[in-house]
PDB file of C-alpha atoms in Angstrom:
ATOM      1  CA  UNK A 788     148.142 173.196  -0.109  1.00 43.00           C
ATOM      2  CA  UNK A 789     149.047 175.901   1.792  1.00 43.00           C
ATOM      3  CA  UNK A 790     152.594 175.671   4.312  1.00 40.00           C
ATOM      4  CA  UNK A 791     153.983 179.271   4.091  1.00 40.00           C
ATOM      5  CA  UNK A 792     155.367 180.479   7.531  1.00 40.00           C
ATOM      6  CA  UNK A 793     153.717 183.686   8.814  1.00 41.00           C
ATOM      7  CA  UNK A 794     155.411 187.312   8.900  1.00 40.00           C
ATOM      8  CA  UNK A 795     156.014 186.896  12.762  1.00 42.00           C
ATOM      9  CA  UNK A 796     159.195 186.470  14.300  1.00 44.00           C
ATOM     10  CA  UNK A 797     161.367 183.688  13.615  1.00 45.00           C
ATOM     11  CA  UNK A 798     159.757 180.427  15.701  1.00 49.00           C
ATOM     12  CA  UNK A 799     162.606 177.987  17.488  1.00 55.00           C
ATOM     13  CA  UNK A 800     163.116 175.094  14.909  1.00 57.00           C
ATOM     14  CA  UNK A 801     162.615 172.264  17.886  1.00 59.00           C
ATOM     15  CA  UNK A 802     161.059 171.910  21.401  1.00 62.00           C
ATOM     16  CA  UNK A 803     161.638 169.748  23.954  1.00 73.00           C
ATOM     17  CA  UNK A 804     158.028 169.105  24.640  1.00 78.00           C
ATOM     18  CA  UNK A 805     155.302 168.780  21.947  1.00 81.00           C
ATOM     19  CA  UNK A 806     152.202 168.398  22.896  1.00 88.00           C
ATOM     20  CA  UNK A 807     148.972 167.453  20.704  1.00 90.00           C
ATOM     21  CA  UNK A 808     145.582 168.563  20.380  1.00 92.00           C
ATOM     22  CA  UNK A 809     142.797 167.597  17.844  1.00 91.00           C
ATOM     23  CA  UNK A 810     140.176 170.056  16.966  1.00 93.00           C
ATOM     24  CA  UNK A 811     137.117 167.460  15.612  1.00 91.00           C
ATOM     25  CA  UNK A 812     133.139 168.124  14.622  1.00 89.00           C
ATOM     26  CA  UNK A 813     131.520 167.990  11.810  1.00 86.00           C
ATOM     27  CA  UNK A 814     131.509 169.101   7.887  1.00 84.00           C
ATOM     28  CA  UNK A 815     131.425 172.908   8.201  1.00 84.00           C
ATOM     29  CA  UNK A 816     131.556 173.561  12.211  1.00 90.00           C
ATOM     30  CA  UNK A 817     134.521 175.938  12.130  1.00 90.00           C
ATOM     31  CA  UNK A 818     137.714 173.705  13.092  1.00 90.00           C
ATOM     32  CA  UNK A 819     139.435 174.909   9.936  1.00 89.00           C
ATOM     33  CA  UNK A 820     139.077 178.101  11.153  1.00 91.00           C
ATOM     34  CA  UNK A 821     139.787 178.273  14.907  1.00 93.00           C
ATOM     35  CA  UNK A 822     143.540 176.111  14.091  1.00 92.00           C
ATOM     36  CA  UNK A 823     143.740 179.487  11.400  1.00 91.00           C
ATOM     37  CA  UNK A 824     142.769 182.140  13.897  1.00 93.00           C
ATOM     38  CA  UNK A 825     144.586 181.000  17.305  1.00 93.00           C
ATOM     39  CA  UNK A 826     148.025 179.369  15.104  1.00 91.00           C
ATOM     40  CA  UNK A 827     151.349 181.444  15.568  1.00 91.00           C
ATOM     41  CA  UNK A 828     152.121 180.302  12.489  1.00 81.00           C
ATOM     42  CA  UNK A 829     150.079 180.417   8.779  1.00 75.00           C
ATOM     43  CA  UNK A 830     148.539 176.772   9.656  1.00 66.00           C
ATOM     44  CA  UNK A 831     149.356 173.789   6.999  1.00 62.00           C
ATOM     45  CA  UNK A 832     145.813 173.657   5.178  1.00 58.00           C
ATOM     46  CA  UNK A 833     144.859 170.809   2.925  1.00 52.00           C
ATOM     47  CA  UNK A 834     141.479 172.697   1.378  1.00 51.00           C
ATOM     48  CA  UNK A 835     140.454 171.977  -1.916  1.00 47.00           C
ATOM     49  CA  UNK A 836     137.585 173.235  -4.033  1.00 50.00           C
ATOM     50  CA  UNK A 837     134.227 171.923  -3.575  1.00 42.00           C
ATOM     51  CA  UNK A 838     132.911 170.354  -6.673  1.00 44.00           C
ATOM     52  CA  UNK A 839     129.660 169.143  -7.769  1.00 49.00           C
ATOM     53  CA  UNK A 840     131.158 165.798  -7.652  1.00 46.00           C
ATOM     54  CA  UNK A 841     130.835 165.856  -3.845  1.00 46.00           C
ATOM     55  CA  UNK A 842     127.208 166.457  -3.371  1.00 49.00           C
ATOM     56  CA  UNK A 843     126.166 163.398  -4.263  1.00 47.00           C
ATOM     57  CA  UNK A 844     128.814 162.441  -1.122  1.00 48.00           C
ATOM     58  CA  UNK A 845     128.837 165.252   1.538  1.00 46.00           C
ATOM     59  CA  UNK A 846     125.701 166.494   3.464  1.00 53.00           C
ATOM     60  CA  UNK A 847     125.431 170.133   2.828  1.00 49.00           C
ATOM     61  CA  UNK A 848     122.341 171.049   4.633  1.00 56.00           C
ATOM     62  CA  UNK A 849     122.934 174.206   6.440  1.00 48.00           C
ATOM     63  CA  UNK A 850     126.242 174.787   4.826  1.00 46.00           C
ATOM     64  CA  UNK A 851     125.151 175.226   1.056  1.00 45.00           C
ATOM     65  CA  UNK A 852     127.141 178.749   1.052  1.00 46.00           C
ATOM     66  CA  UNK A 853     130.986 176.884   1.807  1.00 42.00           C
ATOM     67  CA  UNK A 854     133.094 176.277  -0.826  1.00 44.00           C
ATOM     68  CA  UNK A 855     136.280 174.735   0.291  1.00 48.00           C
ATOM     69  CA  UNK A 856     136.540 171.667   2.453  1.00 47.00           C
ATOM     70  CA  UNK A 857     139.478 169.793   4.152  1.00 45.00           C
ATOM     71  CA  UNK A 858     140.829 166.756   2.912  1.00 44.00           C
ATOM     72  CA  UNK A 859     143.295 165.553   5.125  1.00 50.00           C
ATOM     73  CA  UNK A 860     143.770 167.924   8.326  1.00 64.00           C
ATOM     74  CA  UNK A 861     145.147 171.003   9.963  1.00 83.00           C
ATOM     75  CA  UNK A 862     147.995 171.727  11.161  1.00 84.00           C
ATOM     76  CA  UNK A 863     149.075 174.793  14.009  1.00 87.00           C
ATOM     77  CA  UNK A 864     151.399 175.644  16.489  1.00 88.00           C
ATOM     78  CA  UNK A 865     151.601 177.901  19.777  1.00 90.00           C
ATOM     79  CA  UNK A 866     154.755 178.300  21.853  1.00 89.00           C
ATOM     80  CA  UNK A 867     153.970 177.467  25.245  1.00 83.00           C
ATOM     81  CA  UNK A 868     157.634 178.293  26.882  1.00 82.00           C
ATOM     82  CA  UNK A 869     160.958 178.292  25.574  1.00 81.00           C
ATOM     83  CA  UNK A 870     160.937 174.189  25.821  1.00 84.00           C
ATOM     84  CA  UNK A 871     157.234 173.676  25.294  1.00 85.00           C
ATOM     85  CA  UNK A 872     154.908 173.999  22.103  1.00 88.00           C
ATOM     86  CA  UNK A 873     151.852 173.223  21.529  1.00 90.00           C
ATOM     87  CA  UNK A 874     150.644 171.481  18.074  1.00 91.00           C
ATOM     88  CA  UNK A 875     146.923 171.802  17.062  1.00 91.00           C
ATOM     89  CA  UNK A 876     145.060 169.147  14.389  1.00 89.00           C
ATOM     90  CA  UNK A 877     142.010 169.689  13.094  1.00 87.00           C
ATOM     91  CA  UNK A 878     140.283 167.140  11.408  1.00 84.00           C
ATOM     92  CA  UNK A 879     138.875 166.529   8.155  1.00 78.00           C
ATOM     93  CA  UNK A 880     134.503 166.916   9.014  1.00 57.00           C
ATOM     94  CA  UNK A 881     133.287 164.534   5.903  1.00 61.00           C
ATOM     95  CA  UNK A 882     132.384 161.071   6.861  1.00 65.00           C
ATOM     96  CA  UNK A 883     134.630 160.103   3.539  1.00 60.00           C
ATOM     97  CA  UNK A 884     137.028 161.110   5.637  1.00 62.00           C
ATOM     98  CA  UNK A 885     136.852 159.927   9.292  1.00 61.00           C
ATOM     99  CA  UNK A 886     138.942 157.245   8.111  1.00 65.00           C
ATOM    100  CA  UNK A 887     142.015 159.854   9.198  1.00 72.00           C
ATOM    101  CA  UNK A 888     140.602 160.721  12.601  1.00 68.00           C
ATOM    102  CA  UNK A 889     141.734 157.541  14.535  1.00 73.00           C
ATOM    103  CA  UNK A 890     145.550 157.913  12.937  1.00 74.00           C
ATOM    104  CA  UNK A 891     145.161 162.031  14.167  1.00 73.00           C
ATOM    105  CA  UNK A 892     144.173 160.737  17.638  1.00 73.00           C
ATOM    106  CA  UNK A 893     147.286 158.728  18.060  1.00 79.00           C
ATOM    107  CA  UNK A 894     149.993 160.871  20.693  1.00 84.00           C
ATOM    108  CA  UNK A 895     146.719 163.409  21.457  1.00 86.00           C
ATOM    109  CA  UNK A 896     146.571 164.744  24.791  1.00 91.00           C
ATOM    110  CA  UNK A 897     143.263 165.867  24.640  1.00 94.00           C
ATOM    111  CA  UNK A 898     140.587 167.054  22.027  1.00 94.00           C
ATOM    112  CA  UNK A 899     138.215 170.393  21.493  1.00 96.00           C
ATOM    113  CA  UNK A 900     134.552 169.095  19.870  1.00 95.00           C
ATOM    114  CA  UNK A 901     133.237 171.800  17.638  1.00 95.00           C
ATOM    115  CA  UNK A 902     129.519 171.760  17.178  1.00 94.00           C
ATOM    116  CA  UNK A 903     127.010 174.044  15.603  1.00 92.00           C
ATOM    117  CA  UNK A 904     124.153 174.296  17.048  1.00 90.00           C
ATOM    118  CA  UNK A 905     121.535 174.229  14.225  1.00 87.00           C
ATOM    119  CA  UNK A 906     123.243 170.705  13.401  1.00 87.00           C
ATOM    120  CA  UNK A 907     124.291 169.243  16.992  1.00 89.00           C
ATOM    121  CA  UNK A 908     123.310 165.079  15.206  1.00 88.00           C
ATOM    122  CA  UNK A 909     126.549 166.690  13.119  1.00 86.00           C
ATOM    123  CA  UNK A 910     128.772 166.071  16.296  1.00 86.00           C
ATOM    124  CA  UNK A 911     127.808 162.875  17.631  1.00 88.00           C
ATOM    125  CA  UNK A 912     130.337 160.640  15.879  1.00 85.00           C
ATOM    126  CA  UNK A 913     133.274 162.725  17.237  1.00 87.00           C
ATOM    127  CA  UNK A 914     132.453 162.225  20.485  1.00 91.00           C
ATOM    128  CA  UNK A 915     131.837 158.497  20.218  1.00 88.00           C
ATOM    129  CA  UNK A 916     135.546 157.958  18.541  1.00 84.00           C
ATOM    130  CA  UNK A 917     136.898 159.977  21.252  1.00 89.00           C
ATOM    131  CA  UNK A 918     134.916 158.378  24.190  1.00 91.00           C
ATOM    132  CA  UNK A 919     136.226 154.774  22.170  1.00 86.00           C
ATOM    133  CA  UNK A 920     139.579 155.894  22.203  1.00 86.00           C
ATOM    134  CA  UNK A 921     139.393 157.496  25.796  1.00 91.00           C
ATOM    135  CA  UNK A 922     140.212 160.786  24.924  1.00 92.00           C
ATOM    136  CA  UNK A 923     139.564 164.005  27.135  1.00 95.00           C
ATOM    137  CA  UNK A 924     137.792 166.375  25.471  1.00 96.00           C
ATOM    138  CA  UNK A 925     135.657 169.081  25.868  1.00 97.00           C
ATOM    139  CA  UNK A 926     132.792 170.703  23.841  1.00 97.00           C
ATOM    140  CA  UNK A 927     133.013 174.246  22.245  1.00 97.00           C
ATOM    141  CA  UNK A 928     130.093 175.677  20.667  1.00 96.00           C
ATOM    142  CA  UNK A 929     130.714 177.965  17.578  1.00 94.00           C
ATOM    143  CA  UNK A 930     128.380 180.866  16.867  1.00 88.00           C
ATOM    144  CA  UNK A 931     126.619 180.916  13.664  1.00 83.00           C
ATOM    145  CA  UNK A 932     123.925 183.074  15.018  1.00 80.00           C
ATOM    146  CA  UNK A 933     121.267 180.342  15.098  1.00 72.00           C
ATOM    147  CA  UNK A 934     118.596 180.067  17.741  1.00 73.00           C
ATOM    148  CA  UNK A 935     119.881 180.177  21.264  1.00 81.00           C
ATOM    149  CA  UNK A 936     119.753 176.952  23.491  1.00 87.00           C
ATOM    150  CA  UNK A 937     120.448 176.510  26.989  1.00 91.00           C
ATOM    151  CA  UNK A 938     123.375 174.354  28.006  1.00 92.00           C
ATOM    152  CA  UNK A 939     121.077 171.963  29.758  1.00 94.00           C
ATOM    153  CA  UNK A 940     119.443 171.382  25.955  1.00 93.00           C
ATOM    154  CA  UNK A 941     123.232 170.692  24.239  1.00 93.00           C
ATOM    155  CA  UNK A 942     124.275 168.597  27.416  1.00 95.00           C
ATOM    156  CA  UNK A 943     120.899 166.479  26.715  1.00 94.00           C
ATOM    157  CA  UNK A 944     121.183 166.693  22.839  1.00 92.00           C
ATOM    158  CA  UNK A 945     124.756 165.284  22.713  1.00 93.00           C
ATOM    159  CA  UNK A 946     124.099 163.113  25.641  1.00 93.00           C
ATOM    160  CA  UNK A 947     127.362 164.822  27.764  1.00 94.00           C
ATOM    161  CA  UNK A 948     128.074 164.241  30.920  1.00 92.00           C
ATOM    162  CA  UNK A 949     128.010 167.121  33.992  1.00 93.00           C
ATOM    163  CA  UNK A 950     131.709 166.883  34.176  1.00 94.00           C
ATOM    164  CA  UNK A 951     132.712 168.111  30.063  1.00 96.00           C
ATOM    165  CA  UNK A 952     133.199 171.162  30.097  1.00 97.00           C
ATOM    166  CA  UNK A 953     130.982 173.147  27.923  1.00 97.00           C
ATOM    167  CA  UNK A 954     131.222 176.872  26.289  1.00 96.00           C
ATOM    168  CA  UNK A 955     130.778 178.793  23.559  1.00 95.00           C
ATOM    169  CA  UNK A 956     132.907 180.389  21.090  1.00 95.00           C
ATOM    170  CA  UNK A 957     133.504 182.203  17.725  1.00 95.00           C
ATOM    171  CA  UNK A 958     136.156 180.217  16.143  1.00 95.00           C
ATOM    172  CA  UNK A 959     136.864 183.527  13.851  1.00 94.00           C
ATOM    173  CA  UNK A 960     138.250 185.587  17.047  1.00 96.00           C
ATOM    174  CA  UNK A 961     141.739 184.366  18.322  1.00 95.00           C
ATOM    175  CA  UNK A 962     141.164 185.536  22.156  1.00 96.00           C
ATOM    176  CA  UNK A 963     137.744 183.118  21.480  1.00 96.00           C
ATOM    177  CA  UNK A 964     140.189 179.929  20.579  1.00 95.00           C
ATOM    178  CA  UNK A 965     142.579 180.553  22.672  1.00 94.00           C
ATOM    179  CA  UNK A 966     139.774 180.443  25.764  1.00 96.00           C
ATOM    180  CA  UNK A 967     138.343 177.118  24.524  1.00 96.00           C
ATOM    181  CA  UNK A 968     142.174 175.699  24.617  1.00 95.00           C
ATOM    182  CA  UNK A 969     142.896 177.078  27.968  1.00 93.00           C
ATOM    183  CA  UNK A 970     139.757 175.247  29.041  1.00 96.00           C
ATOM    184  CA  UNK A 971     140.889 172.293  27.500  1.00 95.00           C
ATOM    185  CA  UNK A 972     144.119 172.304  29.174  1.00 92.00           C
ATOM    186  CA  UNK A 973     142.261 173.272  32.383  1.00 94.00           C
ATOM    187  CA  UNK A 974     140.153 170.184  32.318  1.00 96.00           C
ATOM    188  CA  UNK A 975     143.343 168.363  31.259  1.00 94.00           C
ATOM    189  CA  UNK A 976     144.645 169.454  34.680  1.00 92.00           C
ATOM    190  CA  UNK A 977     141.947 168.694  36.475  1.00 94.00           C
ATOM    191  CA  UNK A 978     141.652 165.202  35.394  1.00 94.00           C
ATOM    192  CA  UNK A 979     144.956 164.616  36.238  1.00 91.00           C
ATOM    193  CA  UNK A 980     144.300 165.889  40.106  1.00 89.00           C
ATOM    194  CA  UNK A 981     140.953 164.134  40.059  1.00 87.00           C
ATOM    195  CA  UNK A 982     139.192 166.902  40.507  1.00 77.00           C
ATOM    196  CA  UNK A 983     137.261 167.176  37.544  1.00 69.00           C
ATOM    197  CA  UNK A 984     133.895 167.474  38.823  1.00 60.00           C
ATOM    198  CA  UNK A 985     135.076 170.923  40.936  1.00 47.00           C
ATOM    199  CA  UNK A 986     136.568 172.391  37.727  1.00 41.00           C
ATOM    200  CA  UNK A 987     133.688 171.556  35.430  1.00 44.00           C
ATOM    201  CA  UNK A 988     131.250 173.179  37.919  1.00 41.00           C
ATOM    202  CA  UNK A 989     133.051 176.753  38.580  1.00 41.00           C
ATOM    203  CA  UNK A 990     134.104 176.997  34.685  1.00 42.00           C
ATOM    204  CA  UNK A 991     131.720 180.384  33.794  1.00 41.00           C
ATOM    205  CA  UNK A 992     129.567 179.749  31.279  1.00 46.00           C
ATOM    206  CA  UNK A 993     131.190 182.456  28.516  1.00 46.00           C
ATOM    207  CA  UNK A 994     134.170 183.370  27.625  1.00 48.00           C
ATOM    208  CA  UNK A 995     135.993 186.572  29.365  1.00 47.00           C
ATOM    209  CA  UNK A 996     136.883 189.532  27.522  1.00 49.00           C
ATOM    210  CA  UNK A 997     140.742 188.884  27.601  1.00 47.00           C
ATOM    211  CA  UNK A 998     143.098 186.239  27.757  1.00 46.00           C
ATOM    212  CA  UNK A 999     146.706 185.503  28.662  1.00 47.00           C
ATOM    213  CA  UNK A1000     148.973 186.054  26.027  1.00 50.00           C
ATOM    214  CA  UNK A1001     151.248 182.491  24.973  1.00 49.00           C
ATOM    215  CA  UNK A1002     154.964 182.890  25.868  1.00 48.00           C
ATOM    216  CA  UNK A1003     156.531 184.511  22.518  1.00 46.00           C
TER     217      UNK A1003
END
């Protein structure tokens, strides 16, 4: 398990606010990654080895090349403000292990569904525990190079409504997470205002170029 703090200056040991987000999808989409990438801090990891054991258990089809997995979750943070952080969760992808999710959903203000594309039946569960649990979320799609589809196809292949907010990402770039949680937060907002259906339908469809910095 892996807890070391990062090289960057020295974080405040307590916030006033903490707020909670859970990165979910499933085995393989990325979440690991994108809580590494966009963290201020070197993220808690609970990876272990994958063994041969767990092929008889996990579906590897389209992910025969990984060779870690998480067994329990991820853990980031992000200062927001001086009295504000952010805490990011991301969820263990094996169904051995959606046991956890409903305990990680507890406190969560909102949620970022990581899909793949080349396995979108992958992502269905996490959206059905979050719409059971009434959690906001919204859907990011990670870029593994596979064949292109047009948001109308995802919308109607995960069944979403017009008013998630759907984009694309690469979970590897940190400007690329950070977008997807802005738009999270954004839609967040939005919902709170009840105007949701206004935000989800002038949201551009990619990411821009740059993105505002988090308070250091």
């Amino acid at each position: 398990m892996d807890s070391a703090t990062s090289d960057r200056a020295a974080l405040q040991a307590t916030a006033d606010n903490g707020l909670k987000i859970v990165v979910v999808g499933g085995f393989g989409v990325g979440k690991t990654t994108m809580v590494r990438s966009v963290s201020e801090i070197r993220p808690l990891n609970t990876e272990e080895t994958m063994t041969r054991a767990g092929e008889a258990v996990d579906h590897l089809d389209g992910v025969q090349s990984k060779t870690s997995t998480t067994v329990a979750f991820d853990f980031g943070r992000i200062t927001l403000d001086a009295r504000s952080v952010l805490y990011l969760f991301g969820a263990p992808g094996q169904e051995r292990f959606w046991f956890l999710w409903d305990r990680l959903f507890s406190g969560t203000l909102g949620a970022v569904v990581l899909v793949d594309t080349r396995r979108l039946a992958d992502s269905w569960y996490a959206i059905d525990r979050l719409e059971h649990h009434g959690t906001p979320f919204i859907v990011a799609c990670n870029d593994f190079g596979g064949p292109l589809h047009t948001e109308q196809q995802i919308r109607e292949a995960l069944d979403l409504s017009d008013d998630v907010p759907l984009v694309e990402c690469d979970a590897r770039d940190r400007s690329s997470s950070k977008y997807v949680l802005i738009t999270l937060v954004e839609h967040l907002y939005a919902l709170s205002r009840g105007t949701v259906g206004a935000s989800a339908s002038a949201r551009p469809e990619t990411a821009p170029e740059k993105t505002p910095e988090p308070t250091p």
